[in-house]
PDB file of C-alpha atoms in Angstrom:
ATOM      1  CA  MET A  77       5.930 -58.859  13.045  1.00 46.00           C
ATOM      2  CA  ILE A  78       5.135 -55.212  13.544  1.00 42.00           C
ATOM      3  CA  SER A  79       5.277 -55.672  17.298  1.00 47.00           C
ATOM      4  CA  ASN A  80       8.708 -57.322  16.992  1.00 49.00           C
ATOM      5  CA  PHE A  81       9.919 -54.413  14.908  1.00 40.00           C
ATOM      6  CA  TYR A  82       8.518 -51.980  17.472  1.00 43.00           C
ATOM      7  CA  PHE A  83      10.376 -53.611  20.367  1.00 46.00           C
ATOM      8  CA  LYS A  84      13.621 -53.607  18.393  1.00 47.00           C
ATOM      9  CA  ILE A  85      13.506 -49.775  18.390  1.00 47.00           C
ATOM     10  CA  PRO A  86      15.504 -48.288  21.292  1.00 55.00           C
ATOM     11  CA  ARG A  87      13.312 -47.329  24.245  1.00 63.00           C
ATOM     12  CA  ARG A  88      14.234 -43.624  24.092  1.00 61.00           C
ATOM     13  CA  LEU A  89      13.306 -43.488  20.409  1.00 57.00           C
ATOM     14  CA  ARG A  90      10.020 -45.321  21.106  1.00 57.00           C
ATOM     15  CA  VAL A  91       9.134 -42.720  23.719  1.00 65.00           C
ATOM     16  CA  PHE A  92       9.995 -39.936  21.281  1.00 55.00           C
ATOM     17  CA  ILE A  93       7.814 -41.480  18.535  1.00 63.00           C
ATOM     18  CA  ILE A  94       4.896 -41.875  20.935  1.00 74.00           C
ATOM     19  CA  PHE A  95       5.358 -38.281  22.075  1.00 66.00           C
ATOM     20  CA  ILE A  96       5.288 -36.998  18.474  1.00 62.00           C
ATOM     21  CA  LEU A  97       2.184 -39.077  17.699  1.00 69.00           C
ATOM     22  CA  ILE A  98       0.422 -37.657  20.746  1.00 80.00           C
ATOM     23  CA  ILE A  99       1.337 -34.106  19.694  1.00 67.00           C
ATOM     24  CA  LEU A 100       0.092 -34.708  16.145  1.00 62.00           C
ATOM     25  CA  ALA A 101      -3.121 -36.265  17.421  1.00 72.00           C
ATOM     26  CA  ALA A 102      -3.689 -33.329  19.756  1.00 70.00           C
ATOM     27  CA  TYR A 103      -3.081 -30.908  16.884  1.00 53.00           C
ATOM     28  CA  LEU A 104      -5.560 -32.719  14.629  1.00 58.00           C
ATOM     29  CA  ILE A 105      -8.187 -32.841  17.365  1.00 69.00           C
ATOM     30  CA  THR A 106      -7.704 -29.130  18.014  1.00 59.00           C
ATOM     31  CA  ARG A 107      -8.023 -28.316  14.312  1.00 50.00           C
ATOM     32  CA  ILE A 108     -11.147 -30.459  13.954  1.00 54.00           C
ATOM     33  CA  PHE A 109     -13.024 -29.637  17.134  1.00 58.00           C
ATOM     34  CA  PHE A 110     -11.601 -26.286  18.206  1.00 56.00           C
ATOM     35  CA  VAL A 111     -11.392 -24.225  15.028  1.00 59.00           C
ATOM     36  CA  GLU A 112     -10.034 -20.726  15.556  1.00 66.00           C
ATOM     37  CA  PRO A 113     -12.941 -18.275  15.260  1.00 76.00           C
ATOM     38  CA  LYS A 114     -13.063 -16.016  12.223  1.00 83.00           C
ATOM     39  CA  THR A 115     -13.852 -12.462  13.209  1.00 89.00           C
ATOM     40  CA  VAL A 116     -13.639  -9.111  11.440  1.00 92.00           C
ATOM     41  CA  PRO A 117     -14.919  -5.998  13.252  1.00 93.00           C
ATOM     42  CA  ASN A 118     -17.403  -3.878  11.318  1.00 95.00           C
ATOM     43  CA  ASP A 119     -15.261  -0.812  12.026  1.00 94.00           C
ATOM     44  CA  PHE A 120     -12.394  -2.436  10.131  1.00 95.00           C
ATOM     45  CA  LEU A 121     -14.591  -3.346   7.164  1.00 95.00           C
ATOM     46  CA  ARG A 122     -16.050   0.153   6.896  1.00 96.00           C
ATOM     47  CA  ALA A 123     -12.639   1.822   7.207  1.00 96.00           C
ATOM     48  CA  ARG A 124     -11.152  -0.591   4.691  1.00 95.00           C
ATOM     49  CA  GLN A 125     -13.861   0.254   2.153  1.00 95.00           C
ATOM     50  CA  GLU A 126     -13.334   3.982   2.624  1.00 96.00           C
ATOM     51  CA  ALA A 127      -9.542   3.634   2.479  1.00 95.00           C
ATOM     52  CA  SER A 128      -9.774   1.691  -0.766  1.00 95.00           C
ATOM     53  CA  LEU A 129     -11.934   4.376  -2.408  1.00 95.00           C
ATOM     54  CA  ILE A 130      -9.737   7.231  -1.177  1.00 95.00           C
ATOM     55  CA  ALA A 131      -6.563   5.478  -2.338  1.00 94.00           C
ATOM     56  CA  LYS A 132      -8.154   4.996  -5.755  1.00 94.00           C
ATOM     57  CA  ASP A 133      -8.839   8.744  -5.914  1.00 94.00           C
ATOM     58  CA  ILE A 134      -5.224   9.458  -4.964  1.00 93.00           C
ATOM     59  CA  VAL A 135      -3.933   7.145  -7.688  1.00 93.00           C
ATOM     60  CA  ASN A 136      -6.195   8.794 -10.268  1.00 93.00           C
ATOM     61  CA  LEU A 137      -5.154  12.293  -9.191  1.00 91.00           C
ATOM     62  CA  SER A 138      -1.454  11.449  -9.313  1.00 88.00           C
ATOM     63  CA  ASN A 139      -1.758   9.750 -12.711  1.00 90.00           C
ATOM     64  CA  GLU A 140      -3.672  12.685 -14.194  1.00 89.00           C
ATOM     65  CA  SER A 141      -1.194  15.104 -12.685  1.00 86.00           C
ATOM     66  CA  ALA A 142       1.786  13.208 -14.098  1.00 83.00           C
ATOM     67  CA  GLY A 143       0.203  13.334 -17.555  1.00 85.00           C
ATOM     68  CA  ASN A 144      -0.404  17.070 -17.284  1.00 87.00           C
ATOM     69  CA  ILE A 145       3.121  17.715 -16.009  1.00 84.00           C
ATOM     70  CA  ASN A 146       4.534  16.048 -19.111  1.00 83.00           C
ATOM     71  CA  GLU A 147       2.224  18.208 -21.219  1.00 87.00           C
ATOM     72  CA  ILE A 148       3.385  21.339 -19.384  1.00 82.00           C
ATOM     73  CA  TYR A 149       6.959  20.307 -20.104  1.00 81.00           C
ATOM     74  CA  GLU A 150       6.145  20.070 -23.813  1.00 86.00           C
ATOM     75  CA  PHE A 151       4.516  23.525 -23.747  1.00 85.00           C
ATOM     76  CA  ASP A 152       7.648  24.812 -22.034  1.00 79.00           C
ATOM     77  CA  ARG A 153       9.888  23.398 -24.754  1.00 81.00           C
ATOM     78  CA  GLU A 154       7.637  24.910 -27.427  1.00 85.00           C
ATOM     79  CA  GLY A 155       7.559  28.292 -25.683  1.00 81.00           C
ATOM     80  CA  ASN A 156       3.765  28.128 -25.320  1.00 85.00           C
ATOM     81  CA  TYR A 157       3.747  29.673 -21.853  1.00 78.00           C
ATOM     82  CA  LYS A 158       0.077  30.704 -21.857  1.00 80.00           C
ATOM     83  CA  GLU A 159      -1.175  27.110 -22.126  1.00 85.00           C
ATOM     84  CA  ALA A 160       1.475  25.975 -19.684  1.00 82.00           C
ATOM     85  CA  LEU A 161       0.337  28.528 -17.074  1.00 79.00           C
ATOM     86  CA  ASN A 162      -3.291  27.420 -17.479  1.00 83.00           C
ATOM     87  CA  LEU A 163      -2.296  23.824 -16.788  1.00 85.00           C
ATOM     88  CA  LEU A 164      -0.178  24.984 -13.856  1.00 78.00           C
ATOM     89  CA  ALA A 165      -3.232  26.554 -12.231  1.00 79.00           C
ATOM     90  CA  ASN A 166      -5.096  23.250 -12.595  1.00 84.00           C
ATOM     91  CA  GLU A 167      -2.211  21.330 -11.065  1.00 82.00           C
ATOM     92  CA  LEU A 168      -2.070  23.604  -8.033  1.00 80.00           C
ATOM     93  CA  GLU A 169      -5.723  22.765  -7.368  1.00 85.00           C
ATOM     94  CA  ARG A 170      -5.094  19.058  -7.950  1.00 85.00           C
ATOM     95  CA  ASN A 171      -2.166  19.257  -5.537  1.00 82.00           C
ATOM     96  CA  ARG A 172      -4.478  20.656  -2.856  1.00 86.00           C
ATOM     97  CA  GLN A 173      -7.011  17.872  -3.450  1.00 89.00           C
ATOM     98  CA  ALA A 174      -4.317  15.214  -3.160  1.00 88.00           C
ATOM     99  CA  ARG A 175      -3.187  16.603   0.209  1.00 87.00           C
ATOM    100  CA  GLU A 176      -6.760  16.506   1.487  1.00 91.00           C
ATOM    101  CA  LYS A 177      -7.129  12.914   0.297  1.00 92.00           C
ATOM    102  CA  ALA A 178      -3.945  11.965   2.138  1.00 90.00           C
ATOM    103  CA  ILE A 179      -5.428  13.307   5.382  1.00 91.00           C
ATOM    104  CA  GLU A 180      -8.668  11.389   4.774  1.00 93.00           C
ATOM    105  CA  LEU A 181      -6.763   8.183   4.033  1.00 92.00           C
ATOM    106  CA  SER A 182      -4.650   8.465   7.179  1.00 90.00           C
ATOM    107  CA  ALA A 183      -7.831   8.766   9.274  1.00 91.00           C
ATOM    108  CA  GLN A 184      -9.248   5.547   7.788  1.00 92.00           C
ATOM    109  CA  LEU A 185      -5.957   3.691   8.229  1.00 92.00           C
ATOM    110  CA  GLU A 186      -5.952   4.690  11.885  1.00 91.00           C
ATOM    111  CA  LYS A 187      -9.424   3.149  12.289  1.00 91.00           C
ATOM    112  CA  MET A 188      -8.228  -0.037  10.585  1.00 91.00           C
ATOM    113  CA  ALA A 189      -5.166  -0.211  12.836  1.00 92.00           C
ATOM    114  CA  ARG A 190      -7.281   0.171  15.981  1.00 89.00           C
ATOM    115  CA  ALA A 191      -9.451  -2.782  14.925  1.00 91.00           C
ATOM    116  CA  VAL A 192      -6.625  -5.182  13.973  1.00 90.00           C
ATOM    117  CA  SER A 193      -6.377  -6.680  17.468  1.00 87.00           C
ATOM    118  CA  GLU A 194      -9.985  -7.905  17.158  1.00 89.00           C
ATOM    119  CA  ILE A 195      -9.377  -9.754  13.874  1.00 89.00           C
ATOM    120  CA  SER A 196      -8.973 -13.518  13.867  1.00 89.00           C
ATOM    121  CA  PRO A 197      -7.467 -15.816  12.755  1.00 88.00           C
ATOM    122  CA  ILE A 198      -3.974 -14.450  13.333  1.00 84.00           C
ATOM    123  CA  SER A 199      -3.022 -14.929   9.680  1.00 87.00           C
ATOM    124  CA  ALA A 200      -5.837 -12.550   8.708  1.00 90.00           C
ATOM    125  CA  SER A 201      -4.704  -9.913  11.206  1.00 89.00           C
ATOM    126  CA  GLN A 202      -1.169 -10.186   9.807  1.00 90.00           C
ATOM    127  CA  SER A 203      -2.511  -9.564   6.297  1.00 93.00           C
ATOM    128  CA  ALA A 204      -4.413  -6.555   7.619  1.00 93.00           C
ATOM    129  CA  ILE A 205      -1.241  -5.136   9.176  1.00 92.00           C
ATOM    130  CA  GLN A 206       0.630  -5.635   5.902  1.00 93.00           C
ATOM    131  CA  ALA A 207      -2.116  -3.828   3.969  1.00 93.00           C
ATOM    132  CA  ILE A 208      -2.149  -0.911   6.416  1.00 93.00           C
ATOM    133  CA  SER A 209       1.632  -0.661   6.159  1.00 92.00           C
ATOM    134  CA  SER A 210       1.400  -0.516   2.369  1.00 92.00           C
ATOM    135  CA  GLU A 211      -1.097   2.353   2.396  1.00 91.00           C
ATOM    136  CA  THR A 212       0.870   4.194   5.087  1.00 92.00           C
ATOM    137  CA  THR A 213       3.907   4.057   2.811  1.00 92.00           C
ATOM    138  CA  LEU A 214       1.681   5.288  -0.025  1.00 92.00           C
ATOM    139  CA  ILE A 215       0.883   8.404   2.016  1.00 91.00           C
ATOM    140  CA  SER A 216       4.598   8.970   2.588  1.00 90.00           C
ATOM    141  CA  ARG A 217       5.291   8.695  -1.142  1.00 91.00           C
ATOM    142  CA  LEU A 218       2.372  11.018  -1.875  1.00 90.00           C
ATOM    143  CA  ILE A 219       3.857  13.644   0.446  1.00 90.00           C
ATOM    144  CA  THR A 220       7.190  13.342  -1.376  1.00 91.00           C
ATOM    145  CA  TYR A 221       5.370  13.506  -4.719  1.00 89.00           C
ATOM    146  CA  ASN A 222       3.519  16.668  -3.682  1.00 86.00           C
ATOM    147  CA  ASP A 223       6.777  18.248  -2.538  1.00 89.00           C
ATOM    148  CA  TYR A 224       8.441  17.583  -5.906  1.00 90.00           C
ATOM    149  CA  LEU A 225       5.335  18.763  -7.729  1.00 85.00           C
ATOM    150  CA  PHE A 226       5.203  22.019  -5.781  1.00 84.00           C
ATOM    151  CA  GLN A 227       8.908  22.617  -6.464  1.00 89.00           C
ATOM    152  CA  LEU A 228       8.346  22.000 -10.164  1.00 86.00           C
ATOM    153  CA  LEU A 229       5.347  24.298 -10.342  1.00 81.00           C
ATOM    154  CA  GLU A 230       7.290  27.084  -8.648  1.00 85.00           C
ATOM    155  CA  VAL A 231      10.270  26.661 -10.996  1.00 87.00           C
ATOM    156  CA  LEU A 232       8.021  26.625 -14.066  1.00 81.00           C
ATOM    157  CA  ARG A 233       5.995  29.610 -12.932  1.00 79.00           C
ATOM    158  CA  SER A 234       9.151  31.613 -12.268  1.00 84.00           C
ATOM    159  CA  LYS A 235      10.499  30.647 -15.671  1.00 82.00           C
ATOM    160  CA  PHE A 236       7.287  31.543 -17.502  1.00 77.00           C
ATOM    161  CA  LEU A 237       7.187  34.917 -15.765  1.00 77.00           C
ATOM    162  CA  GLY A 238      10.786  35.545 -16.790  1.00 76.00           C
ATOM    163  CA  LYS A 239      12.175  35.497 -13.251  1.00 75.00           C
ATOM    164  CA  THR A 240      14.583  32.580 -13.771  1.00 76.00           C
ATOM    165  CA  LYS A 241      16.649  31.212 -16.647  1.00 74.00           C
ATOM    166  CA  ASN A 242      18.643  28.044 -17.375  1.00 76.00           C
ATOM    167  CA  SER A 243      16.252  25.888 -15.353  1.00 80.00           C
ATOM    168  CA  SER A 244      15.710  23.157 -17.969  1.00 81.00           C
ATOM    169  CA  GLU A 245      17.949  20.632 -16.208  1.00 85.00           C
ATOM    170  CA  LEU A 246      16.191  21.144 -12.868  1.00 88.00           C
ATOM    171  CA  ILE A 247      12.774  20.860 -14.536  1.00 86.00           C
ATOM    172  CA  SER A 248      13.744  17.594 -16.224  1.00 86.00           C
ATOM    173  CA  GLU A 249      15.085  16.189 -12.939  1.00 91.00           C
ATOM    174  CA  LEU A 250      11.933  17.096 -11.002  1.00 90.00           C
ATOM    175  CA  ILE A 251       9.673  15.579 -13.668  1.00 88.00           C
ATOM    176  CA  SER A 252      11.676  12.355 -13.506  1.00 90.00           C
ATOM    177  CA  LYS A 253      11.321  12.236  -9.710  1.00 92.00           C
ATOM    178  CA  ILE A 254       7.589  12.942  -9.931  1.00 90.00           C
ATOM    179  CA  ASN A 255       7.104  10.067 -12.368  1.00 89.00           C
ATOM    180  CA  GLU A 256       9.031   7.749 -10.027  1.00 92.00           C
ATOM    181  CA  GLU A 257       6.751   8.680  -7.134  1.00 92.00           C
ATOM    182  CA  VAL A 258       3.645   8.143  -9.272  1.00 91.00           C
ATOM    183  CA  GLN A 259       4.867   4.648 -10.163  1.00 93.00           C
ATOM    184  CA  ALA A 260       5.533   3.920  -6.485  1.00 95.00           C
ATOM    185  CA  ILE A 261       2.049   5.141  -5.503  1.00 94.00           C
ATOM    186  CA  ASN A 262       0.455   2.889  -8.127  1.00 94.00           C
ATOM    187  CA  GLU A 263       2.532  -0.101  -7.010  1.00 95.00           C
ATOM    188  CA  LEU A 264       1.715   0.395  -3.320  1.00 95.00           C
ATOM    189  CA  ASP A 265      -2.001   0.646  -4.032  1.00 94.00           C
ATOM    190  CA  ARG A 266      -1.804  -2.514  -6.152  1.00 95.00           C
ATOM    191  CA  LYS A 267      -0.050  -4.267  -3.267  1.00 95.00           C
ATOM    192  CA  PHE A 268      -2.754  -3.113  -0.838  1.00 95.00           C
ATOM    193  CA  ASN A 269      -5.479  -4.596  -3.042  1.00 94.00           C
ATOM    194  CA  GLU A 270      -3.580  -7.874  -3.464  1.00 95.00           C
ATOM    195  CA  VAL A 271      -3.055  -8.256   0.286  1.00 95.00           C
ATOM    196  CA  MET A 272      -6.729  -7.511   0.900  1.00 94.00           C
ATOM    197  CA  LYS A 273      -7.637 -10.307  -1.515  1.00 93.00           C
ATOM    198  CA  GLU A 274      -5.487 -12.650   0.581  1.00 92.00           C
ATOM    199  CA  PHE A 275      -7.271 -11.303   3.654  1.00 92.00           C
ATOM    200  CA  ASP A 276     -10.677 -12.081   2.124  1.00 91.00           C
ATOM    201  CA  ARG A 277      -9.631 -15.663   1.372  1.00 89.00           C
ATOM    202  CA  GLU A 278      -9.293 -16.238   5.122  1.00 84.00           C
ATOM    203  CA  PHE A 279     -13.070 -15.968   5.510  1.00 82.00           C
TER     204      PHE A 279
END
């Protein structure tokens, strides 16, 4: 009965069905007997570990800085310029540390990028590229964050020293932009860690 049904199918369609079955069989045989090797270079793993730690430091620095900036703003509103200037000095040092961390992170991301071509399977290398892209964007946002922070510190310092007046609107705007960059930095680092978890599931 099955054979009768088979011969009732047009010849061209029969050939197509046989062709598809052969392709599927070949695919299954390849998947079973020729599994794509799973490889991760040690250079990538070491750089990834370092990048993760550095990014964590950057996130912590930016979060602490954002908290202190809000506190400085409150001191400014209260007219407590002495405490505000003390916090400003701390933030200038934190700003320097963040810039150094950005340089360190970029060096580790470069090592990761160089090793991507040696990663297999392809899906894992694609996850690696996505993670590197996320942290590269984080560095870009950190640079923007540092620029806004430096502008804010200069405006506040000038105000506290009596060199400028009527700067409240600019201060509020810069603080808002800084907080936006901090949120972006946190989100990008979270994305990096999520993609790396997907990467790990490949092995």
